mmCIF file of C-alpha atoms in Angstrom:
data_model
loop_
_atom_site.group_PDB
_atom_site.id
_atom_site.type_symbol
_atom_site.label_atom_id
_atom_site.label_comp_id
_atom_site.label_asym_id
_atom_site.label_seq_id
_atom_site.Cartn_x
_atom_site.Cartn_y
_atom_site.Cartn_z
ATOM 1 C CA GLN Q 21 -16.384 57.294 -65.389
ATOM 2 C CA LYS Q 22 -19.363 56.427 -67.541
ATOM 3 C CA GLU Q 23 -20.551 52.823 -67.549
ATOM 4 C CA VAL Q 24 -20.426 52.818 -71.380
ATOM 5 C CA GLU Q 25 -17.769 54.694 -73.321
ATOM 6 C CA GLN Q 26 -18.060 55.430 -77.035
ATOM 7 C CA ASP Q 27 -15.901 57.691 -79.140
ATOM 8 C CA PRO Q 28 -18.203 60.429 -80.576
ATOM 9 C CA GLY Q 29 -16.098 60.861 -83.728
ATOM 10 C CA PRO Q 30 -16.962 62.155 -86.218
ATOM 11 C CA LEU Q 31 -15.752 59.324 -88.407
ATOM 12 C CA SER Q 32 -15.525 60.018 -92.152
ATOM 13 C CA VAL Q 33 -14.936 57.257 -94.671
ATOM 14 C CA PRO Q 34 -15.218 56.831 -98.462
ATOM 15 C CA GLU Q 35 -18.042 54.871 -99.953
ATOM 16 C CA GLY Q 36 -17.289 51.145 -99.992
ATOM 17 C CA ALA Q 37 -15.002 51.214 -96.944
ATOM 18 C CA ILE Q 38 -15.285 48.853 -94.032
ATOM 19 C CA VAL Q 39 -16.328 50.761 -90.922
ATOM 20 C CA SER Q 40 -15.489 49.676 -87.392
ATOM 21 C CA LEU Q 41 -17.443 51.171 -84.445
ATOM 22 C CA ASN Q 42 -16.608 50.322 -80.850
ATOM 23 C CA CYS Q 43 -17.725 50.639 -77.279
ATOM 24 C CA THR Q 44 -16.165 49.698 -73.964
ATOM 25 C CA TYR Q 45 -18.029 49.161 -70.740
ATOM 26 C CA SER Q 46 -17.313 48.630 -67.065
ATOM 27 C CA ASN Q 47 -20.303 46.705 -65.728
ATOM 28 C CA SER Q 48 -19.670 42.985 -65.905
ATOM 29 C CA ALA Q 49 -23.399 42.302 -65.327
ATOM 30 C CA PHE Q 50 -24.262 43.463 -68.833
ATOM 31 C CA GLN Q 51 -25.602 40.505 -70.849
ATOM 32 C CA TYR Q 52 -27.441 42.076 -73.813
ATOM 33 C CA PHE Q 53 -25.634 44.310 -76.305
ATOM 34 C CA MET Q 54 -27.420 46.335 -78.958
ATOM 35 C CA TRP Q 55 -26.558 48.653 -81.799
ATOM 36 C CA TYR Q 56 -28.899 51.401 -82.836
ATOM 37 C CA ARG Q 57 -28.757 53.790 -85.775
ATOM 38 C CA GLN Q 58 -30.131 57.272 -85.370
ATOM 39 C CA TYR Q 59 -30.701 59.795 -88.160
ATOM 40 C CA SER Q 60 -30.866 63.459 -87.304
ATOM 41 C CA ARG Q 61 -33.983 64.420 -85.323
ATOM 42 C CA LYS Q 62 -35.304 60.855 -85.480
ATOM 43 C CA GLY Q 63 -35.689 58.100 -82.904
ATOM 44 C CA PRO Q 64 -33.046 55.350 -82.634
ATOM 45 C CA GLU Q 65 -33.589 52.342 -84.929
ATOM 46 C CA LEU Q 66 -32.516 48.927 -83.667
ATOM 47 C CA LEU Q 67 -29.949 47.317 -85.983
ATOM 48 C CA MET Q 68 -29.110 44.195 -84.070
ATOM 49 C CA TYR Q 69 -28.502 42.717 -80.643
ATOM 50 C CA THR Q 70 -26.281 40.019 -79.244
ATOM 51 C CA TYR Q 71 -26.646 38.008 -76.075
ATOM 52 C CA SER Q 72 -23.428 37.476 -74.101
ATOM 53 C CA SER Q 73 -20.228 36.916 -76.121
ATOM 54 C CA GLY Q 74 -19.823 36.055 -79.742
ATOM 55 C CA ASN Q 75 -20.551 37.320 -83.228
ATOM 56 C CA LYS Q 76 -23.731 38.009 -85.105
ATOM 57 C CA GLU Q 77 -24.074 38.861 -88.764
ATOM 58 C CA ASP Q 78 -26.960 40.536 -90.597
ATOM 59 C CA GLY Q 79 -26.357 41.533 -94.198
ATOM 60 C CA ARG Q 80 -23.560 44.094 -94.272
ATOM 61 C CA PHE Q 81 -23.524 44.412 -90.478
ATOM 62 C CA THR Q 82 -21.526 42.254 -88.004
ATOM 63 C CA ALA Q 83 -21.694 42.683 -84.245
ATOM 64 C CA GLN Q 84 -18.994 41.281 -81.981
ATOM 65 C CA VAL Q 85 -18.951 41.049 -78.205
ATOM 66 C CA ASP Q 86 -15.861 40.256 -76.168
ATOM 67 C CA LYS Q 87 -16.973 40.072 -72.548
ATOM 68 C CA SER Q 88 -13.502 39.255 -71.257
ATOM 69 C CA SER Q 89 -12.292 42.612 -72.517
ATOM 70 C CA LYS Q 90 -15.630 44.388 -71.970
ATOM 71 C CA TYR Q 91 -15.501 45.532 -75.587
ATOM 72 C CA ILE Q 92 -18.110 45.449 -78.353
ATOM 73 C CA SER Q 93 -17.861 46.255 -82.045
ATOM 74 C CA LEU Q 94 -20.038 46.852 -85.022
ATOM 75 C CA PHE Q 95 -18.591 46.394 -88.483
ATOM 76 C CA ILE Q 96 -20.261 47.753 -91.611
ATOM 77 C CA ARG Q 97 -19.052 46.313 -94.925
ATOM 78 C CA ASP Q 98 -19.337 48.118 -98.265
ATOM 79 C CA SER Q 99 -20.437 51.285 -96.529
ATOM 80 C CA GLN Q 100 -22.973 53.462 -98.379
ATOM 81 C CA PRO Q 101 -23.791 57.167 -98.113
ATOM 82 C CA SER Q 102 -27.169 56.114 -96.665
ATOM 83 C CA ASP Q 103 -25.242 54.634 -93.721
ATOM 84 C CA SER Q 104 -24.338 58.182 -92.658
ATOM 85 C CA ALA Q 105 -25.918 58.530 -89.198
ATOM 86 C CA THR Q 106 -25.094 58.322 -85.487
ATOM 87 C CA TYR Q 107 -24.493 54.838 -84.232
ATOM 88 C CA LEU Q 108 -25.368 54.138 -80.589
ATOM 89 C CA CYS Q 109 -24.294 51.108 -78.585
ATOM 90 C CA ALA Q 110 -26.542 50.073 -75.737
ATOM 91 C CA MET Q 111 -26.408 47.321 -73.173
ATOM 92 C CA ARG Q 112 -28.276 45.956 -70.192
ATOM 93 C CA ALA Q 113 -28.122 43.370 -67.454
ATOM 94 C CA SER Q 114 -30.489 40.426 -67.443
ATOM 95 C CA ASN Q 115 -32.427 41.512 -64.334
ATOM 96 C CA THR Q 116 -33.525 44.909 -65.657
ATOM 97 C CA GLY Q 117 -35.113 46.527 -68.665
ATOM 98 C CA LYS Q 118 -32.898 49.569 -68.389
ATOM 99 C CA LEU Q 119 -30.670 50.191 -71.351
ATOM 100 C CA ILE Q 120 -27.422 52.091 -70.856
ATOM 101 C CA PHE Q 121 -26.345 53.915 -74.019
ATOM 102 C CA GLY Q 122 -23.003 55.153 -75.245
ATOM 103 C CA GLN Q 123 -22.678 58.705 -76.416
ATOM 104 C CA GLY Q 124 -22.991 57.672 -80.064
ATOM 105 C CA THR Q 125 -20.499 57.876 -82.951
ATOM 106 C CA THR Q 126 -21.299 60.122 -85.903
ATOM 107 C CA LEU Q 127 -20.463 58.410 -89.181
ATOM 108 C CA GLN Q 128 -20.239 60.103 -92.568
ATOM 109 C CA VAL Q 129 -19.810 58.004 -95.714
ATOM 110 C CA LYS Q 130 -18.652 60.147 -98.622
ATOM 111 C CA PRO Q 131 -19.699 59.209 -102.224
ATOM 112 C CA ASP Y 17 -48.305 52.318 -88.964
ATOM 113 C CA THR Y 18 -47.689 49.806 -86.237
ATOM 114 C CA GLY Y 19 -44.630 51.405 -84.627
ATOM 115 C CA VAL Y 20 -44.312 53.343 -81.404
ATOM 116 C CA SER Y 21 -46.271 56.605 -81.651
ATOM 117 C CA GLN Y 22 -45.440 59.720 -79.648
ATOM 118 C CA ASN Y 23 -47.382 62.958 -79.448
ATOM 119 C CA PRO Y 24 -46.800 65.767 -79.768
ATOM 120 C CA ARG Y 25 -43.679 65.679 -81.957
ATOM 121 C CA HIS Y 26 -42.625 69.146 -80.837
ATOM 122 C CA LYS Y 27 -43.556 71.242 -77.801
ATOM 123 C CA ILE Y 28 -42.445 74.755 -76.929
ATOM 124 C CA THR Y 29 -43.400 75.935 -73.481
ATOM 125 C CA LYS Y 30 -42.588 78.726 -71.113
ATOM 126 C CA ARG Y 31 -40.538 78.067 -68.021
ATOM 127 C CA GLY Y 32 -42.733 77.170 -65.097
ATOM 128 C CA GLN Y 33 -45.488 75.587 -67.218
ATOM 129 C CA ASN Y 34 -46.546 71.953 -67.034
ATOM 130 C CA VAL Y 35 -46.305 69.716 -70.067
ATOM 131 C CA THR Y 36 -47.571 66.178 -70.801
ATOM 132 C CA PHE Y 37 -46.384 63.774 -73.471
ATOM 133 C CA ARG Y 38 -48.170 60.672 -74.726
ATOM 134 C CA CYS Y 39 -46.703 57.396 -75.969
ATOM 135 C CA ASP Y 40 -48.619 54.560 -77.699
ATOM 136 C CA PRO Y 41 -46.472 51.429 -77.755
ATOM 137 C CA ILE Y 42 -46.516 48.694 -80.367
ATOM 138 C CA SER Y 43 -49.617 46.624 -79.859
ATOM 139 C CA GLU Y 44 -49.156 43.735 -77.416
ATOM 140 C CA HIS Y 45 -45.792 45.035 -76.156
ATOM 141 C CA ASN Y 46 -46.132 44.901 -72.413
ATOM 142 C CA ARG Y 47 -42.939 46.816 -71.609
ATOM 143 C CA LEU Y 48 -42.754 50.583 -72.137
ATOM 144 C CA TYR Y 49 -39.725 52.753 -71.540
ATOM 145 C CA TRP Y 50 -39.059 56.515 -71.310
ATOM 146 C CA TYR Y 51 -35.656 58.058 -72.130
ATOM 147 C CA ARG Y 52 -34.354 61.568 -72.454
ATOM 148 C CA GLN Y 53 -31.739 62.604 -75.008
ATOM 149 C CA THR Y 54 -29.866 65.874 -75.194
ATOM 150 C CA LEU Y 55 -27.812 67.060 -78.167
ATOM 151 C CA GLY Y 56 -24.691 65.042 -78.746
ATOM 152 C CA GLN Y 57 -25.529 62.470 -76.080
ATOM 153 C CA GLY Y 58 -26.983 59.026 -76.019
ATOM 154 C CA PRO Y 59 -30.472 58.461 -74.538
ATOM 155 C CA GLU Y 60 -30.627 58.427 -70.728
ATOM 156 C CA PHE Y 61 -33.045 56.071 -69.008
ATOM 157 C CA LEU Y 62 -35.898 57.649 -67.049
ATOM 158 C CA THR Y 63 -38.343 54.869 -66.185
ATOM 159 C CA TYR Y 64 -40.043 51.719 -67.449
ATOM 160 C CA PHE Y 65 -43.325 49.857 -67.054
ATOM 161 C CA GLN Y 66 -44.343 46.277 -67.358
ATOM 162 C CA ASN Y 67 -48.019 46.420 -68.054
ATOM 163 C CA GLU Y 68 -49.272 49.093 -65.622
ATOM 164 C CA ALA Y 69 -46.587 48.532 -63.008
ATOM 165 C CA GLN Y 70 -43.728 51.006 -62.913
ATOM 166 C CA LEU Y 71 -40.728 48.715 -62.283
ATOM 167 C CA GLU Y 72 -37.798 51.080 -62.212
ATOM 168 C CA LYS Y 73 -37.153 54.847 -62.029
ATOM 169 C CA SER Y 74 -33.922 56.735 -62.570
ATOM 170 C CA ARG Y 75 -32.841 59.270 -59.964
ATOM 171 C CA LEU Y 76 -32.936 61.608 -62.976
ATOM 172 C CA LEU Y 77 -36.710 61.464 -62.592
ATOM 173 C CA SER Y 78 -37.051 64.247 -60.070
ATOM 174 C CA ASP Y 79 -40.210 65.094 -58.156
ATOM 175 C CA ARG Y 80 -41.284 67.252 -61.078
ATOM 176 C CA PHE Y 81 -41.487 64.277 -63.412
ATOM 177 C CA SER Y 82 -44.195 61.639 -63.246
ATOM 178 C CA ALA Y 83 -45.085 58.815 -65.594
ATOM 179 C CA GLU Y 84 -48.176 56.707 -65.731
ATOM 180 C CA ARG Y 85 -49.493 53.749 -67.684
ATOM 181 C CA PRO Y 86 -52.913 53.274 -66.131
ATOM 182 C CA LYS Y 87 -54.298 50.492 -68.264
ATOM 183 C CA GLY Y 88 -51.120 48.926 -69.431
ATOM 184 C CA SER Y 89 -51.431 50.379 -72.898
ATOM 185 C CA PHE Y 90 -50.458 54.023 -73.607
ATOM 186 C CA SER Y 91 -48.341 56.029 -71.205
ATOM 187 C CA THR Y 92 -48.006 59.688 -70.278
ATOM 188 C CA LEU Y 93 -44.980 61.566 -69.039
ATOM 189 C CA GLU Y 94 -45.650 64.803 -67.209
ATOM 190 C CA ILE Y 95 -43.163 67.470 -66.313
ATOM 191 C CA GLN Y 96 -44.271 70.047 -63.799
ATOM 192 C CA ARG Y 97 -42.818 73.536 -63.441
ATOM 193 C CA THR Y 98 -40.581 73.121 -66.441
ATOM 194 C CA GLU Y 99 -37.025 74.464 -66.369
ATOM 195 C CA GLN Y 100 -34.715 75.347 -69.266
ATOM 196 C CA GLY Y 101 -32.636 72.293 -68.413
ATOM 197 C CA ASP Y 102 -35.633 70.123 -69.265
ATOM 198 C CA SER Y 103 -35.214 70.999 -72.966
ATOM 199 C CA ALA Y 104 -34.416 67.673 -74.667
ATOM 200 C CA MET Y 105 -35.841 64.940 -76.852
ATOM 201 C CA TYR Y 106 -38.081 62.623 -74.861
ATOM 202 C CA LEU Y 107 -38.115 59.144 -76.340
ATOM 203 C CA CYS Y 108 -40.504 56.315 -75.704
ATOM 204 C CA ALA Y 109 -39.756 52.647 -76.559
ATOM 205 C CA SER Y 110 -41.592 49.359 -76.154
ATOM 206 C CA SER Y 111 -40.630 45.719 -76.118
ATOM 207 C CA PRO Y 112 -42.470 42.389 -75.891
ATOM 208 C CA GLY Y 113 -42.064 41.036 -72.373
ATOM 209 C CA GLY Y 114 -38.442 40.617 -71.285
ATOM 210 C CA ASP Y 115 -37.097 40.648 -74.833
ATOM 211 C CA PRO Y 116 -34.089 42.936 -75.113
ATOM 212 C CA GLU Y 117 -35.264 44.386 -78.461
ATOM 213 C CA ALA Y 118 -36.657 47.802 -77.547
ATOM 214 C CA PHE Y 119 -38.239 49.775 -80.436
ATOM 215 C CA PHE Y 120 -38.241 53.510 -80.254
ATOM 216 C CA GLY Y 121 -40.706 56.134 -81.355
ATOM 217 C CA GLN Y 122 -39.723 59.342 -83.086
ATOM 218 C CA GLY Y 123 -39.589 61.320 -79.894
ATOM 219 C CA THR Y 124 -41.073 64.508 -78.550
ATOM 220 C CA ARG Y 125 -38.784 67.489 -78.748
ATOM 221 C CA LEU Y 126 -39.320 69.824 -75.838
ATOM 222 C CA THR Y 127 -38.075 73.391 -75.841
ATOM 223 C CA VAL Y 128 -38.448 75.440 -72.648
ATOM 224 C CA VAL Y 129 -38.079 79.178 -73.173
#
């Protein structure tokens, strides 16, 4: 079993929809939780990170962490065609710099 | 451009040849990371440095792989005796100190033929 599980999709939604992306994990030592966006043949771009449990909002993006369930989510409001990309969750423990990534979910937002 | 810079962007090499990639981190970021990403997968951790010290290495980093950061600035990743299974995107990232925010470069795409 992988330490971080993420449904690869693809996920297809109409423009303006609310998108929910999720990851589960098994390592209770994880303290930092990140979401990256990756366009085809480009490097991952950091969207936001959360420390421990709770919510964090940045514009149209909201990240949630539920450590009791070992479950994290990224919500995208008012999705746009430019949001079409692969979304990667990543997480790490506090005593290491090593990030563990999920497989990535491919999102397509149709005009 | 003040982001993470990786060179070359693409490399095609014959099986058995050695290749070396370079990464220039964001200025003043003292942590530097190397990851490998294959098609349809998330990046896999290879190794990371704090300044010139290599703090952690994945067991994925076989004897054929070596990484250096001699002066605590740029880093090189060398693969010796390349194999077809080494074909992947090699990503470099940097972060300031222990901050969790790691910023990635555009990667070096390696094709072994």
